[in-house]
Tab-separated table of C-alpha atoms in Angstrom:
chain	number	residue	atom	x	y	z
A	1	UNK	CA	0.000	0.000	0.000
A	2	UNK	CA	2.879	2.397	0.703
A	3	UNK	CA	4.291	1.662	-2.732
A	4	UNK	CA	0.977	2.725	-4.298
A	5	UNK	CA	0.975	6.007	-2.370
A	6	UNK	CA	4.572	6.707	-3.391
A	7	UNK	CA	3.780	5.754	-6.986
A	8	UNK	CA	0.682	7.985	-7.041
A	9	UNK	CA	2.693	10.904	-5.621
A	10	UNK	CA	5.393	10.420	-8.255
A	11	UNK	CA	2.779	10.199	-11.027
A	12	UNK	CA	0.931	13.331	-9.836
A	13	UNK	CA	4.251	15.170	-9.562
A	14	UNK	CA	5.242	14.135	-13.081
A	15	UNK	CA	1.722	14.928	-14.332
A	16	UNK	CA	1.990	18.450	-12.868
A	17	UNK	CA	5.384	18.902	-14.517
A	18	UNK	CA	3.987	17.642	-17.808
A	19	UNK	CA	1.034	20.044	-17.600
A	20	UNK	CA	3.369	22.927	-16.788
A	21	UNK	CA	5.562	22.044	-19.763
A	22	UNK	CA	2.507	21.702	-22.001
A	23	UNK	CA	1.193	25.115	-20.884
A	24	UNK	CA	4.622	26.684	-21.427
A	25	UNK	CA	4.844	25.196	-24.924
A	26	UNK	CA	1.308	26.356	-25.732
A	27	UNK	CA	2.144	29.870	-24.482
A	28	UNK	CA	5.344	29.920	-26.542
A	29	UNK	CA	3.396	28.820	-29.635
A	30	UNK	CA	0.769	31.487	-28.989
A	31	UNK	CA	3.384	34.225	-28.501
A	32	UNK	CA	5.274	33.057	-31.604
A	33	UNK	CA	2.062	33.215	-33.609
A	34	UNK	CA	1.299	36.685	-32.288
A	35	UNK	CA	4.801	37.801	-33.209
A	36	UNK	CA	4.502	36.464	-36.755
A	37	UNK	CA	1.060	38.014	-37.185
A	38	UNK	CA	1.536	41.445	-35.606
A	39	UNK	CA	5.239	42.308	-35.243
A	40	UNK	CA	5.508	44.180	-38.543
A	41	UNK	CA	2.467	46.347	-37.778
A	42	UNK	CA	3.720	47.004	-34.250
A	43	UNK	CA	7.143	48.020	-35.571
A	44	UNK	CA	5.451	50.446	-37.988
A	45	UNK	CA	3.511	51.939	-35.086
A	46	UNK	CA	6.677	52.235	-33.004
A	47	UNK	CA	8.610	53.861	-35.884
A	48	UNK	CA	5.985	56.584	-36.039
A	49	UNK	CA	6.282	57.114	-32.280
A	50	UNK	CA	10.068	56.964	-31.763
A	51	UNK	CA	11.270	58.106	-35.172
A	52	UNK	CA	13.786	55.411	-36.078
A	53	UNK	CA	13.635	51.796	-37.172
A	54	UNK	CA	16.235	50.376	-34.779
A	55	UNK	CA	14.601	51.788	-31.642
A	56	UNK	CA	11.170	50.687	-32.879
A	57	UNK	CA	12.374	47.126	-33.416
A	58	UNK	CA	13.946	47.133	-29.953
A	59	UNK	CA	10.689	48.281	-28.376
A	60	UNK	CA	8.651	45.557	-30.089
A	61	UNK	CA	11.275	42.930	-29.282
A	62	UNK	CA	11.239	43.968	-25.619
A	63	UNK	CA	7.441	43.689	-25.524
A	64	UNK	CA	7.525	40.138	-26.861
A	65	UNK	CA	10.476	39.193	-24.628
A	66	UNK	CA	8.581	40.357	-21.535
A	67	UNK	CA	5.529	38.480	-22.735
A	68	UNK	CA	7.626	35.343	-23.249
A	69	UNK	CA	9.027	35.583	-19.714
A	70	UNK	CA	5.581	36.124	-18.220
A	71	UNK	CA	2.821	34.845	-20.519
A	72	UNK	CA	0.292	35.481	-17.756
A	73	UNK	CA	0.315	39.155	-18.818
A	74	UNK	CA	-1.853	38.161	-21.745
A	75	UNK	CA	-4.948	37.274	-19.744
A	76	UNK	CA	-7.552	38.112	-22.378
A	77	UNK	CA	-6.730	35.751	-25.249
A	78	UNK	CA	-9.571	37.175	-27.330
A	79	UNK	CA	-7.942	40.629	-27.524
A	80	UNK	CA	-4.145	40.347	-27.671
A	81	UNK	CA	-3.676	43.226	-30.114
A	82	UNK	CA	-4.853	46.014	-27.752
A	83	UNK	CA	-2.505	44.679	-25.076
A	84	UNK	CA	0.411	44.544	-27.515
A	85	UNK	CA	-0.359	48.007	-28.877
A	86	UNK	CA	-0.521	49.482	-25.379
A	87	UNK	CA	2.742	47.781	-24.422
A	88	UNK	CA	4.447	49.188	-27.538
A	89	UNK	CA	3.167	52.715	-26.845
A	90	UNK	CA	4.438	52.480	-23.252
A	91	UNK	CA	7.783	51.190	-24.517
A	92	UNK	CA	8.019	54.150	-26.895
A	93	UNK	CA	7.304	56.511	-24.012
A	94	UNK	CA	10.179	54.917	-22.115
A	95	UNK	CA	12.468	55.500	-25.107
A	96	UNK	CA	11.478	59.164	-25.163
A	97	UNK	CA	12.091	59.508	-21.414
A	98	UNK	CA	15.519	57.887	-21.781
A	99	UNK	CA	16.431	60.168	-24.666
A	100	UNK	CA	15.295	63.204	-22.689
A	101	UNK	CA	17.393	62.202	-19.674
A	102	UNK	CA	20.398	61.603	-21.934
A	103	UNK	CA	20.028	65.075	-23.451
A	104	UNK	CA	19.893	66.626	-19.993
A	105	UNK	CA	22.955	64.739	-18.825
A	106	UNK	CA	25.031	65.320	-21.951
A	107	UNK	CA	28.466	66.600	-20.972
A	108	UNK	CA	29.623	69.747	-22.691
A	109	UNK	CA	33.157	69.124	-23.911
A	110	UNK	CA	35.765	71.816	-23.958
A	111	UNK	CA	36.774	72.916	-27.445
A	112	UNK	CA	40.344	72.102	-28.430
A	113	UNK	CA	42.888	74.787	-27.632
A	114	UNK	CA	45.738	75.514	-30.022
A	115	UNK	CA	48.328	76.834	-27.583
A	116	UNK	CA	49.012	77.368	-23.903
A	117	UNK	CA	48.543	81.102	-24.393
A	118	UNK	CA	45.146	80.565	-26.037
A	119	UNK	CA	44.150	78.298	-23.145
A	120	UNK	CA	45.134	80.953	-20.602
A	121	UNK	CA	43.200	83.658	-22.463
A	122	UNK	CA	40.146	81.414	-22.808
A	123	UNK	CA	40.301	80.613	-19.099
A	124	UNK	CA	40.546	84.309	-18.239
A	125	UNK	CA	37.571	85.148	-20.489
A	126	UNK	CA	35.544	82.339	-18.925
A	127	UNK	CA	36.292	83.620	-15.421
A	128	UNK	CA	35.251	87.162	-16.416
A	129	UNK	CA	31.954	85.906	-17.862
A	130	UNK	CA	31.217	83.746	-14.811
A	131	UNK	CA	31.967	86.674	-12.494
A	132	UNK	CA	29.659	88.948	-14.521
A	133	UNK	CA	26.883	86.305	-14.454
A	134	UNK	CA	27.321	85.987	-10.689
A	135	UNK	CA	26.661	89.731	-10.325
A	136	UNK	CA	23.285	89.500	-12.119
A	137	UNK	CA	20.055	89.337	-10.143
A	138	UNK	CA	18.802	85.907	-9.152
A	139	UNK	CA	16.029	85.759	-11.753
A	140	UNK	CA	18.319	86.996	-14.548
A	141	UNK	CA	20.895	84.384	-13.645
A	142	UNK	CA	18.240	81.650	-13.535
A	143	UNK	CA	16.843	82.602	-16.941
A	144	UNK	CA	20.266	82.664	-18.591
A	145	UNK	CA	21.347	79.382	-17.020
A	146	UNK	CA	18.123	77.633	-18.008
A	147	UNK	CA	18.284	79.031	-21.540
A	148	UNK	CA	21.968	78.636	-22.386
A	149	UNK	CA	23.204	75.900	-20.075
A	150	UNK	CA	20.142	73.669	-19.812
A	151	UNK	CA	19.006	74.511	-23.340
A	152	UNK	CA	15.360	75.077	-22.406
A	153	UNK	CA	12.912	77.006	-24.559
A	154	UNK	CA	11.316	80.167	-23.179
A	155	UNK	CA	8.023	78.359	-22.524
A	156	UNK	CA	9.807	75.668	-20.501
A	157	UNK	CA	11.731	78.299	-18.546
A	158	UNK	CA	8.485	80.148	-17.813
A	159	UNK	CA	6.939	76.959	-16.497
A	160	UNK	CA	9.995	76.119	-14.388
A	161	UNK	CA	10.173	79.601	-12.857
A	162	UNK	CA	6.384	80.034	-12.689
A	163	UNK	CA	6.408	83.297	-14.623
A	164	UNK	CA	4.994	84.336	-17.983
A	165	UNK	CA	6.832	83.738	-21.251
A	166	UNK	CA	7.064	87.510	-21.753
A	167	UNK	CA	8.792	87.872	-18.396
A	168	UNK	CA	11.346	85.287	-19.474
A	169	UNK	CA	12.033	87.105	-22.757
A	170	UNK	CA	12.367	90.549	-21.166
A	171	UNK	CA	14.498	89.212	-18.300
A	172	UNK	CA	16.826	87.458	-20.741
A	173	UNK	CA	17.110	90.600	-22.840
A	174	UNK	CA	17.949	92.764	-19.835
A	175	UNK	CA	20.425	90.189	-18.511
A	176	UNK	CA	22.252	89.955	-21.835
A	177	UNK	CA	22.385	93.738	-22.063
A	178	UNK	CA	23.823	93.987	-18.564
A	179	UNK	CA	26.407	91.322	-19.360
A	180	UNK	CA	27.417	93.072	-22.580
A	181	UNK	CA	27.866	96.418	-20.779
A	182	UNK	CA	29.831	94.893	-17.923
A	183	UNK	CA	32.078	92.762	-20.111
A	184	UNK	CA	32.863	95.675	-22.440
A	185	UNK	CA	34.014	97.654	-19.417
A	186	UNK	CA	36.233	94.820	-18.170
A	187	UNK	CA	37.771	94.020	-21.535
């Protein structure tokens, strides 16, 4: 009788493993079929959203790779296309966020200098400009830094500083005028 219990336990364990393998194979076949049927259309959608073929293909590939790792994401087998489309759009949003962060973090490289004397003069000019910027009012300094260092548009600066776009334009104009006057006097 103990042998039967052990045999039944082994059979039910192997049956569970067989069912798991069968479900995994069925999911892989389903995902492969979805890829063959919809990948080209999804790549076209992604190209329109991200602007280049390579990134679009990466987005679609990532969607199907995540689906392959966790086929339970596709709970509604009757409507896989809306799920895939939504996943691609979200992937494209992630690409845009990554590109935006990369643009913000881009390091400004120093231009090449032709001689030690040129390097010394450039360093002196840079110090004079930084000193003049430091003497500007807080808002003028903020506007110039956001415009020329961070590369923001006037509308984005206005939103960041919680002022109107016109205030940004007039503040930038006054700040540049003040810098020009002060630097002419120093040079």
